[in-house]
Amino acid sequence: MDQNISMETISCTDCDSHQKFENEIVASLKAHPKHLLSKYFYDQKGDVLFQQIMNMPEYYLTDCEMEIFTKKTEEIAHAVKAFDAPFDLVELGAGDATKSSHLLKYLVTKNVDFTYMPIDISGNIISVLKERFSREIPDLDLVGLNGEYFEMLDKANSISSRRKVILFLGGNIGNMEVEEAHQFCHELRKKLNPGDILLIGFDLKKDPDIILSAYNDKAGITASFNLNLLERINNELDANFDIGKFKHYQTYDPLAGACRSYLISLEKQNVMIGNQVIHFSENEAVYMEISQKYAPEETDKMALQNGFKPVKHISDTKGWFIDAIWKVI
Ligand SMILES: C[S@@+](CC[C@H](N)C(=O)[O-])C[C@H]1O[C@@H](n2cnc3c(N)ncnc32)[C@H](O)[C@@H]1O
């Protein structure tokens, strides 16, 4: 790869994302129970709403991981062996990269030889990142990869054979059911080589009230974030959801560590998506997203069962969140 091209974007060309969006939305709303895929939360408005969520006082996850990335930057750099050999730093679901930007700035200051490859399904956020980093970290080599995690990781492998350090931060792995998270790590392992490193964020089980209020904020931003997916479907798929006829509902099960969000239909109604009719009963729930919480030992087990060696946990001072370092074996 030409290392002098410092900021380029590669998009998923072999997937018709609009058609896939329509097919997956219609299928998931015709399923029993109805559900929607949280990967579709992030259009331009969804990206902004998620940034507002990260700034909410109740949403402790960002503060905890931000503390790790600002106060323990050097420890992270050593844990991912940043000073050993050139590498590609691939961030899965980078979002606005507020936390990882601290590591990026540190590595650039230390003249470390690496290329930053943010992967995100939101083309909007990749453009935002490129524009921001070209101003804030002009010496950063960046290749933006717009598409889904594994398709774009294949692209990253096809354009560069350097060793990979993968970042998977925030609540991303938590947005998968436990089984799905294991399957994800298993698939991820197949795309990496021995010695590659994964830094993966896990929100830990804690006081259930603290967890529930992080997803049930008083200002209603999380509710707007969930309802925005209905607006996105209206805008992009010629649908006629009446947003006022749905409400956001959140639960936390402290035994399972599962925090789940739903939209509840406030009345019996029919909604059109193009020429498809979706029927909702009064009080019918649409399952939106899980935010799974883990015990530290459960994360080690996940590593060992899927071809990684758990190396260390880097925690915030409250002990509410860990960035786990796993090495591919
Ligand atoms: C919850 S945000 C977290 C952002 C960032 N990792 C952080 O911790 O602040 C999730 C991000 O992952 C992206 N994303 C979700 N599912 C994805 C998928 N299947 N493939 C690629 N990106 C995805 C979203 O567009 C969004 O920007």
mmCIF file of C-alpha atoms and ligand atoms in Angstrom:
data_model
loop_
_atom_site.group_PDB
_atom_site.id
_atom_site.type_symbol
_atom_site.label_atom_id
_atom_site.label_comp_id
_atom_site.label_asym_id
_atom_site.label_seq_id
_atom_site.Cartn_x
_atom_site.Cartn_y
_atom_site.Cartn_z
ATOM 1 C CA MET A 1 0.000 0.000 0.000
ATOM 2 C CA ASP A 2 1.201 3.496 -0.751
ATOM 3 C CA GLN A 3 1.894 4.906 2.716
ATOM 4 C CA ASN A 4 1.979 8.456 1.294
ATOM 5 C CA ILE A 5 -1.732 8.436 0.584
ATOM 6 C CA SER A 6 -2.632 9.647 4.019
ATOM 7 C CA MET A 7 -6.456 9.882 3.967
ATOM 8 C CA GLU A 8 -8.517 7.722 1.642
ATOM 9 C CA THR A 9 -11.850 5.915 1.919
ATOM 10 C CA ILE A 10 -12.779 2.507 0.588
ATOM 11 C CA SER A 11 -16.473 1.634 0.461
ATOM 12 C CA CYS A 12 -18.184 -1.700 0.217
ATOM 13 C CA THR A 13 -18.820 -1.976 -3.526
ATOM 14 C CA ASP A 14 -20.056 -5.552 -3.700
ATOM 15 C CA CYS A 15 -23.034 -5.046 -1.381
ATOM 16 C CA ASP A 16 -26.166 -3.169 -2.445
ATOM 17 C CA SER A 17 -26.658 -1.636 0.972
ATOM 18 C CA HIS A 18 -30.019 0.027 0.203
ATOM 19 C CA GLN A 19 -31.578 -3.236 -0.980
ATOM 20 C CA LYS A 20 -30.066 -5.087 1.989
ATOM 21 C CA PHE A 21 -31.432 -2.412 4.372
ATOM 22 C CA GLU A 22 -34.943 -2.813 2.926
ATOM 23 C CA ASN A 23 -34.863 -6.625 2.927
ATOM 24 C CA GLU A 24 -33.564 -6.862 6.492
ATOM 25 C CA ILE A 25 -35.976 -4.251 7.885
ATOM 26 C CA VAL A 26 -39.052 -5.836 6.290
ATOM 27 C CA ALA A 27 -37.998 -9.361 7.313
ATOM 28 C CA SER A 28 -37.318 -8.349 10.914
ATOM 29 C CA LEU A 29 -40.690 -6.558 11.214
ATOM 30 C CA LYS A 30 -42.510 -9.567 9.772
ATOM 31 C CA ALA A 31 -40.750 -11.916 12.201
ATOM 32 C CA HIS A 32 -42.213 -13.114 15.521
ATOM 33 C CA PRO A 33 -41.364 -11.413 17.769
ATOM 34 C CA LYS A 34 -40.752 -8.239 15.762
ATOM 35 C CA HIS A 35 -37.282 -6.759 16.036
ATOM 36 C CA LEU A 36 -35.038 -4.200 14.345
ATOM 37 C CA LEU A 37 -31.278 -4.395 13.806
ATOM 38 C CA SER A 38 -29.339 -1.862 15.857
ATOM 39 C CA LYS A 39 -26.625 -1.563 13.195
ATOM 40 C CA TYR A 40 -29.181 0.596 11.320
ATOM 41 C CA PHE A 41 -29.466 3.206 14.086
ATOM 42 C CA TYR A 42 -26.634 5.203 12.572
ATOM 43 C CA ASP A 43 -27.746 7.573 9.821
ATOM 44 C CA GLN A 44 -26.660 11.225 9.994
ATOM 45 C CA LYS A 45 -29.189 12.027 12.760
ATOM 46 C CA GLY A 46 -28.477 8.716 14.549
ATOM 47 C CA ASP A 47 -24.735 9.507 14.618
ATOM 48 C CA VAL A 48 -25.466 12.901 16.241
ATOM 49 C CA LEU A 49 -27.925 11.381 18.751
ATOM 50 C CA PHE A 50 -25.349 8.752 19.718
ATOM 51 C CA GLN A 51 -22.791 11.515 20.325
ATOM 52 C CA GLN A 52 -25.378 13.180 22.612
ATOM 53 C CA ILE A 53 -25.888 9.864 24.439
ATOM 54 C CA MET A 54 -22.139 9.628 25.031
ATOM 55 C CA ASN A 55 -22.251 13.092 26.624
ATOM 56 C CA MET A 56 -25.207 12.338 28.931
ATOM 57 C CA PRO A 57 -24.388 12.275 32.655
ATOM 58 C CA GLU A 58 -26.139 8.887 33.013
ATOM 59 C CA TYR A 59 -24.149 7.206 30.198
ATOM 60 C CA TYR A 60 -21.092 6.295 32.287
ATOM 61 C CA LEU A 61 -19.590 3.944 29.659
ATOM 62 C CA THR A 62 -17.932 6.717 27.656
ATOM 63 C CA ASP A 63 -16.496 8.441 30.746
ATOM 64 C CA CYS A 64 -15.034 5.166 32.010
ATOM 65 C CA GLU A 65 -13.415 4.229 28.709
ATOM 66 C CA MET A 66 -12.330 7.828 28.095
ATOM 67 C CA GLU A 67 -10.524 7.729 31.442
ATOM 68 C CA ILE A 68 -8.701 4.578 30.311
ATOM 69 C CA PHE A 69 -7.709 6.109 26.959
ATOM 70 C CA THR A 70 -6.575 9.445 28.430
ATOM 71 C CA LYS A 71 -4.880 8.269 31.634
ATOM 72 C CA LYS A 72 -3.506 4.929 30.453
ATOM 73 C CA THR A 73 -2.514 5.748 26.873
ATOM 74 C CA GLU A 74 1.068 4.601 27.314
ATOM 75 C CA GLU A 75 -0.026 1.355 28.986
ATOM 76 C CA ILE A 76 -2.356 0.675 26.047
ATOM 77 C CA ALA A 77 0.409 1.427 23.539
ATOM 78 C CA HIS A 78 2.713 -1.085 25.240
ATOM 79 C CA ALA A 79 -0.059 -3.665 25.628
ATOM 80 C CA VAL A 80 -0.736 -3.618 21.874
ATOM 81 C CA LYS A 81 3.045 -3.752 21.213
ATOM 82 C CA ALA A 82 2.901 -0.465 19.303
ATOM 83 C CA PHE A 83 6.680 0.008 19.481
ATOM 84 C CA ASP A 84 7.570 -3.486 18.199
ATOM 85 C CA ALA A 85 6.857 -3.490 14.439
ATOM 86 C CA PRO A 86 4.747 -1.511 11.936
ATOM 87 C CA PHE A 87 1.065 -2.386 12.054
ATOM 88 C CA ASP A 88 -2.456 -1.510 10.934
ATOM 89 C CA LEU A 89 -4.705 -0.206 13.710
ATOM 90 C CA VAL A 90 -8.167 -1.340 12.638
ATOM 91 C CA GLU A 91 -11.081 0.069 14.639
ATOM 92 C CA LEU A 92 -14.338 -1.889 14.254
ATOM 93 C CA GLY A 93 -17.397 0.398 14.490
ATOM 94 C CA ALA A 94 -15.195 3.438 15.087
ATOM 95 C CA GLY A 95 -18.044 5.946 15.449
ATOM 96 C CA ASP A 96 -16.586 9.388 16.093
ATOM 97 C CA ALA A 97 -13.407 7.825 17.581
ATOM 98 C CA THR A 98 -13.357 10.290 20.495
ATOM 99 C CA LYS A 99 -11.656 7.767 22.742
ATOM 100 C CA SER A 100 -9.257 6.189 20.264
ATOM 101 C CA SER A 101 -8.167 9.651 19.054
ATOM 102 C CA HIS A 102 -6.104 9.963 22.246
ATOM 103 C CA LEU A 103 -4.186 6.798 21.352
ATOM 104 C CA LEU A 104 -3.798 7.973 17.730
ATOM 105 C CA LYS A 105 -2.344 11.344 18.806
ATOM 106 C CA TYR A 106 0.033 9.607 21.232
ATOM 107 C CA LEU A 107 1.279 7.152 18.584
ATOM 108 C CA VAL A 108 1.782 9.890 15.977
ATOM 109 C CA THR A 109 3.725 11.991 18.532
ATOM 110 C CA LYS A 110 5.961 8.986 19.202
ATOM 111 C CA ASN A 111 6.535 8.502 15.435
ATOM 112 C CA VAL A 112 5.114 4.980 15.543
ATOM 113 C CA ASP A 113 4.768 3.420 12.062
ATOM 114 C CA PHE A 114 1.067 2.511 11.716
ATOM 115 C CA THR A 115 -1.984 3.087 9.515
ATOM 116 C CA TYR A 116 -5.331 3.805 11.155
ATOM 117 C CA MET A 117 -8.202 1.946 9.457
ATOM 118 C CA PRO A 118 -11.597 2.881 10.943
ATOM 119 C CA ILE A 119 -14.396 0.555 9.806
ATOM 120 C CA ASP A 120 -17.963 1.802 10.071
ATOM 121 C CA ILE A 121 -21.260 0.990 8.399
ATOM 122 C CA SER A 122 -22.096 4.726 8.561
ATOM 123 C CA GLY A 123 -20.565 6.473 5.530
ATOM 124 C CA ASN A 124 -21.401 9.771 7.223
ATOM 125 C CA ILE A 125 -19.213 9.074 10.256
ATOM 126 C CA ILE A 126 -16.258 7.971 8.093
ATOM 127 C CA SER A 127 -16.430 11.333 6.249
ATOM 128 C CA VAL A 128 -16.682 13.181 9.579
ATOM 129 C CA LEU A 129 -13.613 11.301 10.896
ATOM 130 C CA LYS A 130 -11.544 11.990 7.799
ATOM 131 C CA GLU A 131 -12.370 15.683 7.839
ATOM 132 C CA ARG A 132 -11.641 16.020 11.568
ATOM 133 C CA PHE A 133 -8.398 14.043 11.627
ATOM 134 C CA SER A 134 -6.995 15.817 8.554
ATOM 135 C CA ARG A 135 -7.155 18.981 10.713
ATOM 136 C CA GLU A 136 -6.371 17.531 14.149
ATOM 137 C CA ILE A 137 -3.757 14.871 13.319
ATOM 138 C CA PRO A 138 -2.451 15.815 9.853
ATOM 139 C CA ASP A 139 0.420 13.296 10.051
ATOM 140 C CA LEU A 140 -1.961 10.366 10.555
ATOM 141 C CA ASP A 141 -2.097 7.712 7.810
ATOM 142 C CA LEU A 142 -5.804 6.906 7.559
ATOM 143 C CA VAL A 143 -7.720 4.541 5.307
ATOM 144 C CA GLY A 144 -11.473 4.801 6.025
ATOM 145 C CA LEU A 145 -13.384 1.575 5.401
ATOM 146 C CA ASN A 146 -17.111 2.142 4.927
ATOM 147 C CA GLY A 147 -19.083 -1.090 5.293
ATOM 148 C CA GLU A 148 -19.717 -3.999 7.663
ATOM 149 C CA TYR A 149 -17.100 -5.297 10.096
ATOM 150 C CA PHE A 150 -15.954 -8.491 8.412
ATOM 151 C CA GLU A 151 -16.323 -7.418 4.767
ATOM 152 C CA MET A 152 -14.163 -4.395 5.487
ATOM 153 C CA LEU A 153 -11.674 -6.376 7.575
ATOM 154 C CA ASP A 154 -11.212 -8.588 4.492
ATOM 155 C CA LYS A 155 -10.546 -5.390 2.517
ATOM 156 C CA ALA A 156 -8.011 -4.278 5.146
ATOM 157 C CA ASN A 157 -6.238 -7.647 4.842
ATOM 158 C CA SER A 158 -6.279 -7.405 1.037
ATOM 159 C CA ILE A 159 -4.638 -3.971 0.940
ATOM 160 C CA SER A 160 -2.036 -4.568 3.637
ATOM 161 C CA SER A 161 -0.334 -7.650 5.059
ATOM 162 C CA ARG A 162 1.054 -5.845 8.085
ATOM 163 C CA ARG A 163 0.203 -7.222 11.504
ATOM 164 C CA LYS A 164 -3.149 -6.097 12.818
ATOM 165 C CA VAL A 165 -4.131 -4.469 16.091
ATOM 166 C CA ILE A 166 -7.905 -4.431 16.357
ATOM 167 C CA LEU A 167 -9.850 -1.970 18.518
ATOM 168 C CA PHE A 168 -13.436 -2.856 19.378
ATOM 169 C CA LEU A 169 -14.502 -0.236 21.878
ATOM 170 C CA GLY A 170 -17.447 1.011 23.859
ATOM 171 C CA GLY A 171 -20.639 -0.919 23.866
ATOM 172 C CA ASN A 172 -20.118 -2.639 20.502
ATOM 173 C CA ILE A 173 -19.574 -6.255 21.654
ATOM 174 C CA GLY A 174 -22.276 -5.613 24.255
ATOM 175 C CA ASN A 175 -24.721 -5.006 21.409
ATOM 176 C CA MET A 176 -24.580 -8.741 20.669
ATOM 177 C CA GLU A 177 -26.290 -11.589 22.499
ATOM 178 C CA VAL A 178 -23.689 -13.634 24.453
ATOM 179 C CA GLU A 179 -23.810 -16.518 21.928
ATOM 180 C CA GLU A 180 -23.553 -14.068 19.050
ATOM 181 C CA ALA A 181 -20.547 -12.386 20.719
ATOM 182 C CA HIS A 182 -18.775 -15.770 20.971
ATOM 183 C CA GLN A 183 -19.560 -16.467 17.317
ATOM 184 C CA PHE A 184 -18.291 -12.980 16.389
ATOM 185 C CA CYS A 185 -14.967 -13.547 18.211
ATOM 186 C CA HIS A 186 -14.640 -16.955 16.546
ATOM 187 C CA GLU A 187 -15.134 -15.393 13.074
ATOM 188 C CA LEU A 188 -12.815 -12.504 13.921
ATOM 189 C CA ARG A 189 -10.082 -14.943 14.974
ATOM 190 C CA LYS A 190 -10.265 -16.632 11.541
ATOM 191 C CA LYS A 191 -9.427 -13.297 9.856
ATOM 192 C CA LEU A 192 -6.350 -12.651 12.044
ATOM 193 C CA ASN A 193 -2.902 -14.175 12.407
ATOM 194 C CA PRO A 194 -1.036 -15.452 15.480
ATOM 195 C CA GLY A 195 0.469 -12.506 17.334
ATOM 196 C CA ASP A 196 -2.214 -10.041 16.201
ATOM 197 C CA ILE A 197 -3.818 -8.190 19.102
ATOM 198 C CA LEU A 198 -7.387 -7.289 19.988
ATOM 199 C CA LEU A 199 -8.337 -4.547 22.447
ATOM 200 C CA ILE A 200 -11.978 -5.085 23.299
ATOM 201 C CA GLY A 201 -14.193 -3.040 25.628
ATOM 202 C CA PHE A 202 -16.573 -4.734 28.061
ATOM 203 C CA ASP A 203 -19.059 -2.981 30.302
ATOM 204 C CA LEU A 204 -19.130 -4.828 33.615
ATOM 205 C CA LYS A 205 -22.055 -5.994 35.761
ATOM 206 C CA LYS A 206 -22.673 -3.434 38.514
ATOM 207 C CA ASP A 207 -25.517 -1.786 40.494
ATOM 208 C CA PRO A 208 -28.579 -2.489 38.306
ATOM 209 C CA ASP A 209 -29.946 1.033 38.908
ATOM 210 C CA ILE A 210 -26.792 2.609 37.494
ATOM 211 C CA ILE A 211 -27.034 0.398 34.405
ATOM 212 C CA LEU A 212 -30.739 0.956 33.811
ATOM 213 C CA SER A 213 -30.527 4.737 34.097
ATOM 214 C CA ALA A 214 -27.711 4.840 31.504
ATOM 215 C CA TYR A 215 -30.259 3.602 28.939
ATOM 216 C CA ASN A 216 -33.321 5.333 30.361
ATOM 217 C CA ASP A 217 -32.136 8.935 30.588
ATOM 218 C CA LYS A 218 -34.449 11.626 31.914
ATOM 219 C CA ALA A 219 -33.974 13.883 28.862
ATOM 220 C CA GLY A 220 -35.273 11.118 26.576
ATOM 221 C CA ILE A 221 -32.245 11.094 24.247
ATOM 222 C CA THR A 222 -32.071 7.287 24.206
ATOM 223 C CA ALA A 223 -35.777 7.229 23.359
ATOM 224 C CA SER A 224 -35.189 9.642 20.441
ATOM 225 C CA PHE A 225 -32.229 7.512 19.298
ATOM 226 C CA ASN A 226 -34.422 4.385 19.143
ATOM 227 C CA LEU A 227 -37.371 6.184 17.534
ATOM 228 C CA ASN A 228 -35.046 7.728 14.949
ATOM 229 C CA LEU A 229 -34.748 4.324 13.274
ATOM 230 C CA LEU A 230 -38.468 4.522 12.443
ATOM 231 C CA GLU A 231 -37.860 7.990 10.959
ATOM 232 C CA ARG A 232 -34.953 6.605 8.946
ATOM 233 C CA ILE A 233 -37.209 3.852 7.595
ATOM 234 C CA ASN A 234 -39.808 6.504 6.675
ATOM 235 C CA ASN A 235 -37.187 8.618 4.886
ATOM 236 C CA GLU A 236 -35.317 5.871 3.063
ATOM 237 C CA LEU A 237 -37.905 3.156 2.479
ATOM 238 C CA ASP A 238 -41.030 5.160 1.694
ATOM 239 C CA ALA A 239 -42.727 4.123 4.964
ATOM 240 C CA ASN A 240 -45.362 5.885 7.068
ATOM 241 C CA PHE A 241 -44.549 5.217 10.727
ATOM 242 C CA ASP A 242 -46.307 7.727 13.021
ATOM 243 C CA ILE A 243 -43.492 8.169 15.566
ATOM 244 C CA GLY A 244 -45.934 9.473 18.206
ATOM 245 C CA LYS A 245 -47.658 6.078 18.225
ATOM 246 C CA PHE A 246 -44.602 4.269 19.647
ATOM 247 C CA LYS A 247 -42.739 4.590 22.956
ATOM 248 C CA HIS A 248 -39.310 3.497 24.125
ATOM 249 C CA TYR A 249 -39.168 0.890 26.919
ATOM 250 C CA GLN A 250 -36.001 -0.340 28.659
ATOM 251 C CA THR A 251 -35.320 -3.335 30.942
ATOM 252 C CA TYR A 252 -32.304 -4.738 32.821
ATOM 253 C CA ASP A 253 -32.042 -8.330 34.006
ATOM 254 C CA PRO A 254 -29.245 -8.426 36.620
ATOM 255 C CA LEU A 255 -29.004 -12.243 36.533
ATOM 256 C CA ALA A 256 -28.388 -12.411 32.799
ATOM 257 C CA GLY A 257 -26.578 -9.020 32.666
ATOM 258 C CA ALA A 258 -28.859 -8.136 29.746
ATOM 259 C CA CYS A 259 -30.124 -4.580 29.272
ATOM 260 C CA ARG A 260 -32.691 -4.550 26.465
ATOM 261 C CA SER A 261 -34.535 -1.783 24.639
ATOM 262 C CA TYR A 262 -37.906 -2.071 22.933
ATOM 263 C CA LEU A 263 -40.351 0.152 21.070
ATOM 264 C CA ILE A 264 -43.956 -0.423 22.134
ATOM 265 C CA SER A 265 -46.836 0.192 19.752
ATOM 266 C CA LEU A 266 -49.283 2.437 21.631
ATOM 267 C CA GLU A 267 -52.251 1.257 19.582
ATOM 268 C CA LYS A 268 -53.415 -1.260 17.018
ATOM 269 C CA GLN A 269 -52.081 0.057 13.694
ATOM 270 C CA ASN A 270 -50.942 -0.783 10.174
ATOM 271 C CA VAL A 271 -47.748 0.697 8.768
ATOM 272 C CA MET A 272 -46.765 0.673 5.106
ATOM 273 C CA ILE A 273 -43.138 0.117 4.069
ATOM 274 C CA GLY A 274 -43.252 0.616 0.306
ATOM 275 C CA ASN A 275 -46.059 -1.757 -0.700
ATOM 276 C CA GLN A 276 -45.658 -4.064 2.337
ATOM 277 C CA VAL A 277 -48.139 -3.835 5.230
ATOM 278 C CA ILE A 278 -46.857 -4.384 8.757
ATOM 279 C CA HIS A 279 -49.550 -4.928 11.389
ATOM 280 C CA PHE A 280 -48.980 -3.914 15.031
ATOM 281 C CA SER A 281 -51.270 -4.885 17.922
ATOM 282 C CA GLU A 282 -51.794 -2.513 20.838
ATOM 283 C CA ASN A 283 -48.793 -2.838 23.236
ATOM 284 C CA GLU A 284 -46.875 -5.064 20.822
ATOM 285 C CA ALA A 285 -43.115 -4.807 21.447
ATOM 286 C CA VAL A 286 -40.410 -4.409 18.817
ATOM 287 C CA TYR A 287 -37.093 -5.605 20.251
ATOM 288 C CA MET A 288 -34.385 -3.068 19.392
ATOM 289 C CA GLU A 289 -31.063 -3.694 21.082
ATOM 290 C CA ILE A 290 -29.201 -5.556 23.799
ATOM 291 C CA SER A 291 -26.439 -3.985 25.890
ATOM 292 C CA GLN A 292 -24.907 -7.020 27.560
ATOM 293 C CA LYS A 293 -22.892 -6.670 30.774
ATOM 294 C CA TYR A 294 -20.127 -9.111 31.733
ATOM 295 C CA ALA A 295 -18.088 -10.274 34.731
ATOM 296 C CA PRO A 296 -14.313 -9.978 34.057
ATOM 297 C CA GLU A 297 -13.869 -13.778 34.214
ATOM 298 C CA GLU A 298 -16.585 -14.231 31.569
ATOM 299 C CA THR A 299 -14.519 -12.105 29.168
ATOM 300 C CA ASP A 300 -11.429 -14.283 29.767
ATOM 301 C CA LYS A 301 -13.513 -17.374 29.013
ATOM 302 C CA MET A 302 -14.747 -15.764 25.816
ATOM 303 C CA ALA A 303 -11.136 -15.177 24.743
ATOM 304 C CA LEU A 304 -9.969 -18.717 25.530
ATOM 305 C CA GLN A 305 -12.958 -20.396 23.863
ATOM 306 C CA ASN A 306 -12.379 -18.512 20.606
ATOM 307 C CA GLY A 307 -8.641 -18.747 19.902
ATOM 308 C CA PHE A 308 -7.292 -15.800 21.898
ATOM 309 C CA LYS A 309 -5.098 -15.581 25.003
ATOM 310 C CA PRO A 310 -6.410 -13.044 27.535
ATOM 311 C CA VAL A 311 -3.384 -10.872 28.350
ATOM 312 C CA LYS A 312 -4.647 -8.144 30.667
ATOM 313 C CA HIS A 313 -7.596 -6.029 31.776
ATOM 314 C CA ILE A 314 -7.160 -2.265 31.710
ATOM 315 C CA SER A 315 -9.804 -0.763 33.980
ATOM 316 C CA ASP A 316 -11.144 2.656 34.991
ATOM 317 C CA THR A 317 -10.747 3.713 38.639
ATOM 318 C CA LYS A 318 -14.351 2.831 39.534
ATOM 319 C CA GLY A 319 -13.859 -0.693 38.143
ATOM 320 C CA TRP A 320 -17.013 -0.355 36.030
ATOM 321 C CA PHE A 321 -15.505 -1.015 32.597
ATOM 322 C CA ILE A 322 -12.529 -2.899 31.160
ATOM 323 C CA ASP A 323 -10.587 -2.793 27.944
ATOM 324 C CA ALA A 324 -9.368 -6.373 27.655
ATOM 325 C CA ILE A 325 -6.198 -7.145 25.696
ATOM 326 C CA TRP A 326 -6.305 -10.467 23.843
ATOM 327 C CA LYS A 327 -3.535 -11.987 21.758
ATOM 328 C CA VAL A 328 -4.285 -14.269 18.832
ATOM 329 C CA ILE A 329 -2.870 -17.777 19.456
HETATM 330 C C1 LIG B 1 -22.360 2.189 19.778
HETATM 331 S S1 LIG B 1 -21.464 3.054 18.497
HETATM 332 C C2 LIG B 1 -19.869 3.003 19.276
HETATM 333 C C3 LIG B 1 -18.836 3.829 18.613
HETATM 334 C C4 LIG B 1 -17.426 3.700 19.201
HETATM 335 N N1 LIG B 1 -16.916 2.342 19.056
HETATM 336 C C5 LIG B 1 -17.389 4.104 20.633
HETATM 337 O O1 LIG B 1 -17.115 3.261 21.481
HETATM 338 O O2 LIG B 1 -17.621 5.271 20.931
HETATM 339 C C6 LIG B 1 -21.412 1.796 17.297
HETATM 340 C C7 LIG B 1 -20.729 2.172 15.983
HETATM 341 O O3 LIG B 1 -20.541 0.948 15.257
HETATM 342 C C8 LIG B 1 -21.046 1.061 13.947
HETATM 343 N N2 LIG B 1 -21.568 -0.271 13.557
HETATM 344 C C9 LIG B 1 -22.601 -0.935 14.136
HETATM 345 N N3 LIG B 1 -22.777 -2.132 13.542
HETATM 346 C C10 LIG B 1 -21.830 -2.226 12.561
HETATM 347 C C11 LIG B 1 -21.486 -3.225 11.613
HETATM 348 N N4 LIG B 1 -22.155 -4.371 11.561
HETATM 349 N N5 LIG B 1 -20.448 -2.998 10.774
HETATM 350 C C12 LIG B 1 -19.755 -1.813 10.839
HETATM 351 N N6 LIG B 1 -20.042 -0.821 11.721
HETATM 352 C C13 LIG B 1 -21.059 -1.031 12.582
HETATM 353 C C14 LIG B 1 -22.117 2.135 14.023
HETATM 354 O O4 LIG B 1 -22.331 2.790 12.791
HETATM 355 C C15 LIG B 1 -21.573 3.076 15.106
HETATM 356 O O5 LIG B 1 -20.796 4.124 14.573
#
